[in-house]
Coordinates of C-alpha atoms and ligand atoms in Angstrom, one line a residue:
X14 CA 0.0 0.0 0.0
X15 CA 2.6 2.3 0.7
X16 CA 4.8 1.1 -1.9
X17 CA 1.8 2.1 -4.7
X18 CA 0.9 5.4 -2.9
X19 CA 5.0 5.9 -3.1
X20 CA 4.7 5.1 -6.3
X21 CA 2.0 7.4 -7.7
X22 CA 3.5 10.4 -5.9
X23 CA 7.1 10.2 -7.3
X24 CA 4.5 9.9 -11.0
X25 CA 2.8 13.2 -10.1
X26 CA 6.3 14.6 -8.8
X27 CA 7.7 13.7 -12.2
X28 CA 4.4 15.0 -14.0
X29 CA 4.7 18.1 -12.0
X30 CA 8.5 18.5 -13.4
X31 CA 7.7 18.1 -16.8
X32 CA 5.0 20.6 -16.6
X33 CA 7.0 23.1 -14.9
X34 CA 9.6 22.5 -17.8
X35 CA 7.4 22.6 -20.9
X36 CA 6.1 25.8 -19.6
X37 CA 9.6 27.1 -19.0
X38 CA 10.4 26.7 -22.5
X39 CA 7.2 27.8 -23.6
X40 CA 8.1 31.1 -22.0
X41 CA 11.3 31.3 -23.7
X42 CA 10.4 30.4 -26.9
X43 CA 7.3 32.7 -26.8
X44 CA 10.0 35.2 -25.3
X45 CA 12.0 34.6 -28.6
X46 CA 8.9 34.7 -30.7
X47 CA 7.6 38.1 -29.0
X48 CA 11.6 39.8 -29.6
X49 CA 11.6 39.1 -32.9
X50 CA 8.3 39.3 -34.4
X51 CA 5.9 41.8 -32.2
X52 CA 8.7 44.2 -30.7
X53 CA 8.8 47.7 -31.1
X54 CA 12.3 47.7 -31.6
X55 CA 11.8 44.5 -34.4
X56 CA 12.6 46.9 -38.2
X57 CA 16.0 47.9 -36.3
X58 CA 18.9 45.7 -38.0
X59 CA 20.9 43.7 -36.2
X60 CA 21.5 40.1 -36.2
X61 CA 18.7 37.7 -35.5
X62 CA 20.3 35.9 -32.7
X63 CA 21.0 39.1 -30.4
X64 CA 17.7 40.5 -31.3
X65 CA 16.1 37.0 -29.5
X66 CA 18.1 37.0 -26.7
X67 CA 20.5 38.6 -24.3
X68 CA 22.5 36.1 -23.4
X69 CA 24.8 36.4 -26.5
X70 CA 25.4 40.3 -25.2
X71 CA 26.1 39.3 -21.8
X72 CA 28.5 36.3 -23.0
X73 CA 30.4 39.3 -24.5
X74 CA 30.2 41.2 -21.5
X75 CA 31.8 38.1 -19.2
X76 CA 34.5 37.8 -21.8
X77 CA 35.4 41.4 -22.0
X78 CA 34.5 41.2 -25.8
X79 CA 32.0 43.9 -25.9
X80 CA 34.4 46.4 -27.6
X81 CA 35.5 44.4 -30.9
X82 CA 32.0 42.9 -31.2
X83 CA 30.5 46.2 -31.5
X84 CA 32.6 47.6 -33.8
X85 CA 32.3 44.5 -35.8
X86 CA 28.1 44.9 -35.7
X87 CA 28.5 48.6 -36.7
X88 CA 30.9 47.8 -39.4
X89 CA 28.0 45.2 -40.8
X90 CA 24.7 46.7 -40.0
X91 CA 25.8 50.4 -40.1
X92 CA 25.4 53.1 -37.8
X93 CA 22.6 52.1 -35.6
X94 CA 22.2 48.3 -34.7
X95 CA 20.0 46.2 -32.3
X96 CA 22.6 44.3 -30.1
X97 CA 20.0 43.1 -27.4
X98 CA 16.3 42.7 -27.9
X99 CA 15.8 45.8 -25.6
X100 CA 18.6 47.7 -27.0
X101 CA 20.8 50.0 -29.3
X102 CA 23.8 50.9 -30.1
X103 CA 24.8 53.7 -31.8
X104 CA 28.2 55.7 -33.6
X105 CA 27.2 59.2 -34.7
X106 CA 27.6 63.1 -33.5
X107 CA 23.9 63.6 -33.5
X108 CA 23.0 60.2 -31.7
X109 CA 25.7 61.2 -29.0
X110 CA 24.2 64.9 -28.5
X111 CA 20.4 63.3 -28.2
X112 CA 21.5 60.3 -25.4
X113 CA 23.9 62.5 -23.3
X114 CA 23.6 66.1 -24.8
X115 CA 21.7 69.0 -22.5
X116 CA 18.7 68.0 -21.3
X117 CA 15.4 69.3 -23.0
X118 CA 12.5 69.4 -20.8
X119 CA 10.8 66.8 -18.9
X120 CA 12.4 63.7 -18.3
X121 CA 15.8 63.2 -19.9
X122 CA 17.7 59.9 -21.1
X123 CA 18.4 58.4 -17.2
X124 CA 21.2 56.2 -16.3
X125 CA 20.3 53.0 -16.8
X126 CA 19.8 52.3 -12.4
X127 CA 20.7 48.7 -12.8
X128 CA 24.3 49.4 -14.1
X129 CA 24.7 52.1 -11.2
X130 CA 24.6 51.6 -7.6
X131 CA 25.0 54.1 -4.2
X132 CA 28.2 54.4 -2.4
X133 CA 28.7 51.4 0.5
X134 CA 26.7 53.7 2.6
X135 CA 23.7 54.0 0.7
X136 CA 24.3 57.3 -0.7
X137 CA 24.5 58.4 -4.1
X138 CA 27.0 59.9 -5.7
X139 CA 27.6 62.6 -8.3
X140 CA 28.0 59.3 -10.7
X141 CA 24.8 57.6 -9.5
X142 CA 22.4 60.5 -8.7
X143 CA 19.9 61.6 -10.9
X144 CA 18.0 64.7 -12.1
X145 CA 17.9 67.4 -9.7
X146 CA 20.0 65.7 -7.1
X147 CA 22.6 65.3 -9.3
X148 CA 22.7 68.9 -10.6
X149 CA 22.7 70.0 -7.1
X150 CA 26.1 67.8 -6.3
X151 CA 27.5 68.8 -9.4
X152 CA 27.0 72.6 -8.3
X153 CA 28.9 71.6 -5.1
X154 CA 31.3 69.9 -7.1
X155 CA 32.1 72.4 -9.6
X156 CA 34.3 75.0 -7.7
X157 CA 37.0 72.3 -7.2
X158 CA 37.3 71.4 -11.0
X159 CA 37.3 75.6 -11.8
X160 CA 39.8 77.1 -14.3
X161 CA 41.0 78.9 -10.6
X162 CA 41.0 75.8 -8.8
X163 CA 43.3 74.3 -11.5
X164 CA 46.0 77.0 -11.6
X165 CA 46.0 76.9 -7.8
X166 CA 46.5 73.1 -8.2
X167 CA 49.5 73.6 -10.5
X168 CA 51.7 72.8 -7.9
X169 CA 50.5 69.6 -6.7
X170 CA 50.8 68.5 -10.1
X171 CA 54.2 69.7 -10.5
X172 CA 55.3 67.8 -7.2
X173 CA 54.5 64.4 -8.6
X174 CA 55.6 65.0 -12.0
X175 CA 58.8 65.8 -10.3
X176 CA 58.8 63.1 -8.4
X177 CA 57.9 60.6 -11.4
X178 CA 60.8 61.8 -13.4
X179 CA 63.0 61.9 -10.3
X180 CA 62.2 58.3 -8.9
X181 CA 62.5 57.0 -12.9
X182 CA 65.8 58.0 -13.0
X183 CA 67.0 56.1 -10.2
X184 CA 65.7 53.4 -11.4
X185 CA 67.4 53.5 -14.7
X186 CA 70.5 54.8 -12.9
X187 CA 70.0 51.4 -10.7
X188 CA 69.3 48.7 -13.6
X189 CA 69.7 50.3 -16.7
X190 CA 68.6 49.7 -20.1
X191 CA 66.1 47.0 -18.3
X192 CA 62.6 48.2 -19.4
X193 CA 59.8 49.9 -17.1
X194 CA 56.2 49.0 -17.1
X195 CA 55.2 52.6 -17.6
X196 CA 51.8 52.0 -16.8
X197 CA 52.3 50.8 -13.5
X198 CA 54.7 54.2 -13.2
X199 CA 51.4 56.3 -14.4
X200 CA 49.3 54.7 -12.1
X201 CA 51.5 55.2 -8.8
X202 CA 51.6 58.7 -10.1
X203 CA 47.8 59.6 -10.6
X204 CA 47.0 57.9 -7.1
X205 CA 48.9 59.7 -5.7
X206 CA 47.9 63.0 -6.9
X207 CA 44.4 61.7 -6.4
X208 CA 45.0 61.5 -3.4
X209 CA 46.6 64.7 -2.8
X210 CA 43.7 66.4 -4.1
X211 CA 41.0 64.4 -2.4
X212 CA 42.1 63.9 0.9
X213 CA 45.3 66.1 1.3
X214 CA 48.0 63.3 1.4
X215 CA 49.3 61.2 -1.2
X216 CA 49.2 57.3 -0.9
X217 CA 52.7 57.3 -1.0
X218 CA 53.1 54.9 -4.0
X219 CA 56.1 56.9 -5.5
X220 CA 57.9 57.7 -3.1
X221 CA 57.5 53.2 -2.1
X222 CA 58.0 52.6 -6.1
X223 CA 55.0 49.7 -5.6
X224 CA 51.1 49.6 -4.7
X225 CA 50.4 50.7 -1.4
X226 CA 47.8 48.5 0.6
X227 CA 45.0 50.9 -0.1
X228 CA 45.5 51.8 -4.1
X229 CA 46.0 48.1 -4.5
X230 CA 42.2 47.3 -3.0
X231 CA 40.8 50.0 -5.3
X232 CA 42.7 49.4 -8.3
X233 CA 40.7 47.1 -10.5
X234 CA 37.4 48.5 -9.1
X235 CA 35.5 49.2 -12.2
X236 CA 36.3 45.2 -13.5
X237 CA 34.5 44.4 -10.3
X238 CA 31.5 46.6 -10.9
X239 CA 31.4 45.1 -14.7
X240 CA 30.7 41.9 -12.9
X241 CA 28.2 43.0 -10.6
X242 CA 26.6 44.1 -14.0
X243 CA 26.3 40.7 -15.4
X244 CA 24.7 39.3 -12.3
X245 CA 22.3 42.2 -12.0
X246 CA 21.2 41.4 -15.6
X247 CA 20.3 37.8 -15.5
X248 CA 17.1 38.2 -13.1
X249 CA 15.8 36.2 -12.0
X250 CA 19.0 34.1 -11.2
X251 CA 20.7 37.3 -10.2
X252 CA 20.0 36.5 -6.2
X253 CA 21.9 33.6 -6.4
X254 CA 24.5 34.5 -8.7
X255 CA 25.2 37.7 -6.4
X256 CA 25.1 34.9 -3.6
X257 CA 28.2 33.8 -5.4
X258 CA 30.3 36.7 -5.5
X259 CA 32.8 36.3 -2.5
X260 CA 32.3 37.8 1.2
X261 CA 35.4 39.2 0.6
X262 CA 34.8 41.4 -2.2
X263 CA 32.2 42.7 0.0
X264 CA 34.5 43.2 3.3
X265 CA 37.1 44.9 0.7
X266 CA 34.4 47.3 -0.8
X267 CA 33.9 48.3 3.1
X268 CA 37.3 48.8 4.3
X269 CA 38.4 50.9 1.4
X270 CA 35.4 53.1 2.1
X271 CA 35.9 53.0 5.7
X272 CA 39.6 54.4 5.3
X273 CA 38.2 57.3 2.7
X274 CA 35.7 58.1 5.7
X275 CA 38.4 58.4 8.0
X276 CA 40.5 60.5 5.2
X277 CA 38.2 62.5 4.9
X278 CA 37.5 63.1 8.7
X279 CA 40.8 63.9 9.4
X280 CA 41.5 66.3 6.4
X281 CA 38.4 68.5 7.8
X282 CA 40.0 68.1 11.1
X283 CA 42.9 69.8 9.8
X284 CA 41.9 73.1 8.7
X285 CA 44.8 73.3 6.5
X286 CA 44.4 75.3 3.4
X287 CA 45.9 72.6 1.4
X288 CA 44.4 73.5 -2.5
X289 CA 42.7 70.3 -2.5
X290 CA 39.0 69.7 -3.5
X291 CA 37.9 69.7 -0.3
X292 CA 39.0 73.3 0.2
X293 CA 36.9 74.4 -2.2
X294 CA 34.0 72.2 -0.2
X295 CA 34.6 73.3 3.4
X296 CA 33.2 76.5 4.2
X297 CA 34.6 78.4 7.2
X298 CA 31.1 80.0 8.1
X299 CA 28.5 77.6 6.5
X300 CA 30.6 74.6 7.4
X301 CA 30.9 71.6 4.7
X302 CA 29.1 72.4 1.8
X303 CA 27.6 68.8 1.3
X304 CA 25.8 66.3 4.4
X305 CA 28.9 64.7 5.4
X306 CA 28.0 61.0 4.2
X307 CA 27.6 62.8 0.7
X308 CA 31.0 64.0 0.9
X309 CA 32.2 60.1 2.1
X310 CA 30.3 58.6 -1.4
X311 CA 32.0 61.4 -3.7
X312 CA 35.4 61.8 -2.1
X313 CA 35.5 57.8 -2.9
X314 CA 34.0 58.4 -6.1
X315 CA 36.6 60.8 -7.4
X316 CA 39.3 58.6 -6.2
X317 CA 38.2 55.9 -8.5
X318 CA 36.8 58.1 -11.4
X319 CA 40.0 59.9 -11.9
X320 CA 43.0 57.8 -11.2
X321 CA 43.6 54.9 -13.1
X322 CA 41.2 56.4 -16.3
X323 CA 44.2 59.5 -16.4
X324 CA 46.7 56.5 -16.0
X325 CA 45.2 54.4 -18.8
X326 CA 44.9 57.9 -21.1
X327 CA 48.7 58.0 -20.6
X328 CA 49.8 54.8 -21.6
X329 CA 47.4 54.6 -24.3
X330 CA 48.9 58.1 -25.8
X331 CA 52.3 56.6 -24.9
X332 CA 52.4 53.1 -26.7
X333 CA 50.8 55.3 -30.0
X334 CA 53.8 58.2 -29.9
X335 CA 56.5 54.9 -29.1
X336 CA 54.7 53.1 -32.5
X337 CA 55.1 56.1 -34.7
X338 CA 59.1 57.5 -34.6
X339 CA 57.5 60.5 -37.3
X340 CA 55.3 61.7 -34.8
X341 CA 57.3 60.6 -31.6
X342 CA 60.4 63.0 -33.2
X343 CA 57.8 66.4 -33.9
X344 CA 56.3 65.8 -30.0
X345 CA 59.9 65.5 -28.9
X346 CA 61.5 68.4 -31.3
X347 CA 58.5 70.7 -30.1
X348 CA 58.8 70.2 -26.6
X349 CA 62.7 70.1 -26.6
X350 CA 62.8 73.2 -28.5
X351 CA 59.9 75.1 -26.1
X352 CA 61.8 75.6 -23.0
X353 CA 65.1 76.4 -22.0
X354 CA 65.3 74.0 -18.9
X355 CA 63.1 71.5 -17.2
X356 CA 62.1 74.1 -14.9
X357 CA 60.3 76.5 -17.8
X358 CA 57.8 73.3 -18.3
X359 CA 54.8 74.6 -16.4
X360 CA 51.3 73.6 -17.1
X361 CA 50.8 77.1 -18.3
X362 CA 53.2 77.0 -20.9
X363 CA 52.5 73.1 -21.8
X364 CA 48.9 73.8 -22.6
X365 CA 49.7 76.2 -25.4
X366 CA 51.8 72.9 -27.1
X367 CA 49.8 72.2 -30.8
X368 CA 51.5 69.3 -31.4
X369 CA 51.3 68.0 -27.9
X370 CA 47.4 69.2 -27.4
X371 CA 47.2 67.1 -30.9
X372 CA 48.8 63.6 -29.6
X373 CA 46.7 63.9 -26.5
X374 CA 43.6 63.7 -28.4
X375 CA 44.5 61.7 -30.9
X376 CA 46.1 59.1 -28.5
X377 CA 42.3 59.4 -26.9
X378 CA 40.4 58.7 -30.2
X379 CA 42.5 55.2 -30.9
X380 CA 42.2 54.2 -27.1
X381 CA 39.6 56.0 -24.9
X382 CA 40.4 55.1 -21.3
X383 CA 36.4 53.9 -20.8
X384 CA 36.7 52.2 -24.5
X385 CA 32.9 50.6 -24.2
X386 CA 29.2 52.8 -24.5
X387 CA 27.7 54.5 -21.6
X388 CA 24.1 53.3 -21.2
X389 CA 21.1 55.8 -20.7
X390 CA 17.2 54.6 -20.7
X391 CA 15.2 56.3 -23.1
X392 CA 12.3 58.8 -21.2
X393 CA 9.3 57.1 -20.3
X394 CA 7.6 58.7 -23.0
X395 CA 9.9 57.7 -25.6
X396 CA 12.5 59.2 -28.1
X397 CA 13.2 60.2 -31.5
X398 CA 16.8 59.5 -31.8
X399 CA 18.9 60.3 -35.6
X400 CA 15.3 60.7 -36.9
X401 CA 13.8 57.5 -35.8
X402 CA 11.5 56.7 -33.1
X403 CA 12.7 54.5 -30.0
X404 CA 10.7 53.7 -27.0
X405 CA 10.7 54.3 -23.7
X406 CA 12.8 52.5 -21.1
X407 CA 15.4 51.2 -23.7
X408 CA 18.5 50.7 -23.1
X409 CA 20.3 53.1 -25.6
X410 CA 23.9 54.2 -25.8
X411 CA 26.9 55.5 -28.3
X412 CA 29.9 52.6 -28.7
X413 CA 32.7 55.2 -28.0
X414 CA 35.8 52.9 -29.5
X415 CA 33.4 51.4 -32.5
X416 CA 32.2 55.4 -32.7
X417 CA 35.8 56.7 -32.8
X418 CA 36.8 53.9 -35.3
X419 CA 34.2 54.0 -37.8
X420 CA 35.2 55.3 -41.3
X421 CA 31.9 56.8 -41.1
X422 CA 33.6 59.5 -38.9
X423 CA 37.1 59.3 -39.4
X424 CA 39.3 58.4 -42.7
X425 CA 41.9 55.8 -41.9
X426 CA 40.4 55.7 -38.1
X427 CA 42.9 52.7 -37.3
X428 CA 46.0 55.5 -37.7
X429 CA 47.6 57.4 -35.3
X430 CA 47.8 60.7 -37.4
X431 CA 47.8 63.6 -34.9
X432 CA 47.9 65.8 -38.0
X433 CA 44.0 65.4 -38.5
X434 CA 43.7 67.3 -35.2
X435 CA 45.6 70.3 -36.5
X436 CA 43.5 71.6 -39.5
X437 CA 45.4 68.7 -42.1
X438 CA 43.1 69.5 -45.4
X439 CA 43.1 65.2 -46.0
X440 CA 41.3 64.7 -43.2
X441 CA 38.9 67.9 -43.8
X442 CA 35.9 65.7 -43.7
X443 CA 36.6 64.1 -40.1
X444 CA 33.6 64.1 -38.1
X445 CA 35.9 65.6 -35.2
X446 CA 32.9 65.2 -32.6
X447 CA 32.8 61.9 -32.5
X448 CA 35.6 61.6 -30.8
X449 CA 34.3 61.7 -27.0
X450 CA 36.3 60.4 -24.6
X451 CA 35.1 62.0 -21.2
X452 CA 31.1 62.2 -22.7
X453 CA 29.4 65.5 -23.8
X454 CA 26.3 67.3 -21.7
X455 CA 25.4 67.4 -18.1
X456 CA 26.7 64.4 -17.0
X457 CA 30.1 64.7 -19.1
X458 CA 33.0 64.4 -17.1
X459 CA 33.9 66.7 -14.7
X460 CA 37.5 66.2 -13.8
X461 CA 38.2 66.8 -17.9
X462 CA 40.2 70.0 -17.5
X463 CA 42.3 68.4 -14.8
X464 CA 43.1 65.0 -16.7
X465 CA 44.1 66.7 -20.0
X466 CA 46.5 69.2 -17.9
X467 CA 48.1 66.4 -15.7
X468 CA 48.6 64.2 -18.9
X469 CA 50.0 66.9 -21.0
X470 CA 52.0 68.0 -17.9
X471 CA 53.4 64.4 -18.0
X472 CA 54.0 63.4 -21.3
X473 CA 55.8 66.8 -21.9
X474 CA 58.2 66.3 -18.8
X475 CA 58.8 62.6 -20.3
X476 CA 59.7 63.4 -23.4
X477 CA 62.1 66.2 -22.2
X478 CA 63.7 63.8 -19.7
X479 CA 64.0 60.6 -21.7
X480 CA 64.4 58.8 -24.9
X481 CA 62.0 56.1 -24.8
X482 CA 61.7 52.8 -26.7
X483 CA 58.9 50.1 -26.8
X484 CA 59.9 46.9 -26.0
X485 CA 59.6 44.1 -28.5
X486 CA 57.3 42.3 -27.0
X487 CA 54.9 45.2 -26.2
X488 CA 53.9 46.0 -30.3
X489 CA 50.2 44.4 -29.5
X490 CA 49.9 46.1 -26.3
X491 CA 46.6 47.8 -27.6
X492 CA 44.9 44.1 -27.7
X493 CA 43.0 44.2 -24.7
X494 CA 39.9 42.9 -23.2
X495 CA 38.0 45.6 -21.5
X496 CA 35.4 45.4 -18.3
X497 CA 34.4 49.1 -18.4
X498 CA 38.2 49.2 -18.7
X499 CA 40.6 48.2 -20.4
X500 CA 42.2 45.2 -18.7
X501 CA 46.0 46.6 -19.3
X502 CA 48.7 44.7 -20.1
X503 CA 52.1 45.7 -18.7
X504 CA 53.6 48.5 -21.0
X505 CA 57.5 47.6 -20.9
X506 CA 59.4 50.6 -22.6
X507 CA 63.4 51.0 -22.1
X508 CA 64.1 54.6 -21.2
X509 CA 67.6 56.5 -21.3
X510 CA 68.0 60.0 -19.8
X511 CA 68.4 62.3 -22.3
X512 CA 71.8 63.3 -23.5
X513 CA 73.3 60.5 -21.9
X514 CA 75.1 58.0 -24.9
X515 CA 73.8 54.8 -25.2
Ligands
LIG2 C1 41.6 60.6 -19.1 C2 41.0 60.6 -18.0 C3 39.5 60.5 -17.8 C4 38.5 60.0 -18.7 C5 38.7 59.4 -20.1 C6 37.2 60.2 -18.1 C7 36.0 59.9 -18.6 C8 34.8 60.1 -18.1 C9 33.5 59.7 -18.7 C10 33.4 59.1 -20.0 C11 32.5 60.1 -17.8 C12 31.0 59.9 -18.0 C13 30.5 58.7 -17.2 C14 29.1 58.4 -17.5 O1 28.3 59.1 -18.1 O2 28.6 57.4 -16.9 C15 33.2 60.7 -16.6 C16 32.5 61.1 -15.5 C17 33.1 61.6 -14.4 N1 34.5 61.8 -14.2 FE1 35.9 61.4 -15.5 N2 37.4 60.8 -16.8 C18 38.8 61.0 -16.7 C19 39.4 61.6 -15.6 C20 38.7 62.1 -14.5 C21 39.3 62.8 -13.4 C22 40.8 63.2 -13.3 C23 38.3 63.1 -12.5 C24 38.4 63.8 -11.1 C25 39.5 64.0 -10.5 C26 37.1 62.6 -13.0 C27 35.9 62.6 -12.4 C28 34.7 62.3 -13.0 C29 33.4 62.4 -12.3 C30 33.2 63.0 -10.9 C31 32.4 62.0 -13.2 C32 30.9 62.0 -13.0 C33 30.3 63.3 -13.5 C34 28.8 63.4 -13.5 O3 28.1 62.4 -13.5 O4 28.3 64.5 -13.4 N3 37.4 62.0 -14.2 N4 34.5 60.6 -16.8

């Protein structure tokens, strides 16, 4: 008897399953069926098996493929294509100024929330925030990233250029014609000025020639966040694949804010008048100018937002000038034949470089530091975006590398040609816009004026202190997977003081 009742319930059990799984794939087929056929994004071209699906997107995402498998779709399907069944991708001026330009009124294009998360306490930063709570930050914000703020930061920057060009030279004194990894040497460097400016001291990572315990738990932050990305896209498994991510990833993401918190205490504390940021935030009379946990989430922000994207700029702009002797010999000739001594190179004087101004940006256009698009939802109401009309809550953005390759906007786009930057009449028909490394509109990046300074400031120093030479093995360096980021490779480059025989 209990055998047969047994019996017949491990039956139903096994009915039950079967059930439970023809309707399953009766969802996703019907799923597939409703992406392709019935919606609204359906006429937009694009291959059939991302318009289906997202799972091929997000395979590219895990993989850190995303980059050349845009380019590739644009290159096919032209300048808008479908690369998710909920989504666009796009490569042209006017698609850029619609998604992120100034904001008409009513609602704008919003970040897309699931890609951007508060700060470990909760709050929002000037990254995360939205609408008027971000304008208000941004406000705050501002005075630090001023034209006066910058000249009264000159010196800062000129203290760890100095010290980069003082600590390299050691080195090469101590094991010389061995290559560098000069990315690692960028990176110790804008830490440590990001530091400077954020909390008033540096993280010491020049002056220790390695990682210090804290730039080491940051660096790599943004791969992280790609991966909490990919989890927060594959609801409804994403509960258990975020149960998967390691506690300590977690107790990492809280000490690192904890020791910002306690930065940024004791900077306050000091009343110094150190020309940090927060100088320009602290108020004698009113006090801080932001609710202190605000100032906790964007002091943290900053940190990560502006050091190892100035770093990456740096190496990219490097390993281009190291490939190309023509253009490596006008930066050097211009720079060597601008100032008498090293002392003369001040950021004043190194912002009026052309040639310089024109390697920067062109060194930005082959390799943009955040290489992959920056998603916005469309406004509940919907859009009409380069002349076509797109609904609301899609997930829309501009491919900056497969933008700033595409010989819709630039003729031989795979050439480092700084030349097309200074008024060159061959490359008259460049769609010079397109190029946006640091984003255009409201929510465009606000350390720009700082970043383009510092990296001028440091290439220009470099070039006057050293003859440089990529190493043989670095010639692919560029080939990089990317997680928001690119995931660098070391950049090995021999350097010899300048004057000094070989
Ligand atoms: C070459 C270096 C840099 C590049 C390529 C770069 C690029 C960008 C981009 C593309 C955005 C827009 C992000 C989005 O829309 O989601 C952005 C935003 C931002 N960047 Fe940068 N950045 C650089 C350096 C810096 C520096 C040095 C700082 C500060 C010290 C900084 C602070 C910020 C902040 C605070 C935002 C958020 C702005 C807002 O939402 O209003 N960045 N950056």
């Amino acid at each position: 008897m209990l055998g047969s009742s047994s019996v017949i319930s491990l039956g139903q059990i096994g009915i039950g399953a079967a059930v439970v799984c023809l309707l399953t794939i009766a969802y996703f087929a019907a799923n597939v069926l409703y992406n392709l056929y019935f919606h609204p994004l359906r006429k937009y071209p694009g291959p059939k098996l991302l318009a289906a699906s997202r799972i091929p997107y997000l395979k590219w995402m895990f993989s850190g493929t995303l980059v050349p498998e845009h380019r590739k779709l644009h290159e096919q399907y032209g300048p808008v294509v479908r690369t998710a069944p909920g989504e666009l991708s796009y490569i042209s001026v006017e698609a850029l100024k619609t998604i992120y330009g100034h904001r008409q009124p009513g609602e704008g294009f919003r970040k897309n929330p699931a890609f951007f998360q508060p700060a470990t306490n909760g709050v929002h930063s000037i990254l995360t925030s939205e609408g008027d709570a971000h304008s208000r930050v941004r406000r705050t914000l501002l005075p630090a990233f001023s034209d006066k703020a910058l000249s009264e930061q000159q010196d800062i920057l000129q203290h760890f250029t100095g010290q980069l060009i003082e600590k390299l030279g050691d080195r090469v004194k101590n094991t010389g014609s061995e290559p560098v990894d000069l990315f690692e040497w960028y990176i110790w460097t804008t830490f440590d000025l990001i530091g400077d400016l954020s909390f008033g001291e540096p993280f010491n990572c020049l002056e220790l020639a390695r990682f210090t315990e804290w730039v080491e738990l940051v660096f790599n932050a943004f791969k992280t966040f790609a991966f909490v990305n990919i989890s927060k896209q594959l609801s409804p498994l994403d509960k258990i694949v975020r149960l998967m991510i390691p506690k300590s990833m977690k107790a990492r993401q809280d000490k690192v804010f904890n020791l910002n918190c306690d930065k940024v205490d004791r900077r306050i504390s000091s009343k110094s008048d150190h020309p940090d940021f927060l100088s320009y935030i602290i108020k004698s009379r009113e006090g801080v100018a932001m609710p202190i946990q605000e100032l906790y989430a964007n002091s943290t922000l900053i940190v990560l937002a502006g050091s190892e994207s100035t770093a990456s700029g740096l190496a990219g702009i490097t390993f281009q000038l190291l490939k190309h002797p023509e253009a490596l010999k006008k930066a050097v000739d211009e720079i060597r034949g601008s100032f008498a001594s090293e002392q003369d190179i001040e950021p004043d004087r190194v912002k009026r470089l052309p040639y310089l101004a024109a390697i920067v940006s062109e060194g930005l256009r082959m390799y943009p530091p955040f290489p992959e698009g920056l998603p916005r939802l469309t406004p509940r109401q919907g859009a009409m975006i380069c002349g076509q009309w797109v609904p609301g809550g899609t997930y829309v953005q501009v491919s900056t590398h497969a933008a700033h390759r595409s010989t819709t906007n630039f003729k031989d786009p795979d050439v480092f040609i700084p030349e097309r930057w200074l008024g060159d009449k061959e490359f008259a028909t460049d769609n010079k816009e397109a190029s946006q490394p640091f984003s255009l509109g409201p929510r465009s990046c606000i350390g720009r004026n700082l970043a383009y300074l510092e990296m001028r400031l440091i290439l220009a120093r470099m070039l006057w202190s050293f003859d440089m030479h990529l190493s043989a093995d670095c010639q692919d360096w560029d080939e990089q997977d990317s997680w928001i980021q690119w995931d660098k490779k070391p950049l090995l480059v021999r350097l010899r003081p300048v004057g000094k025989p070989e």
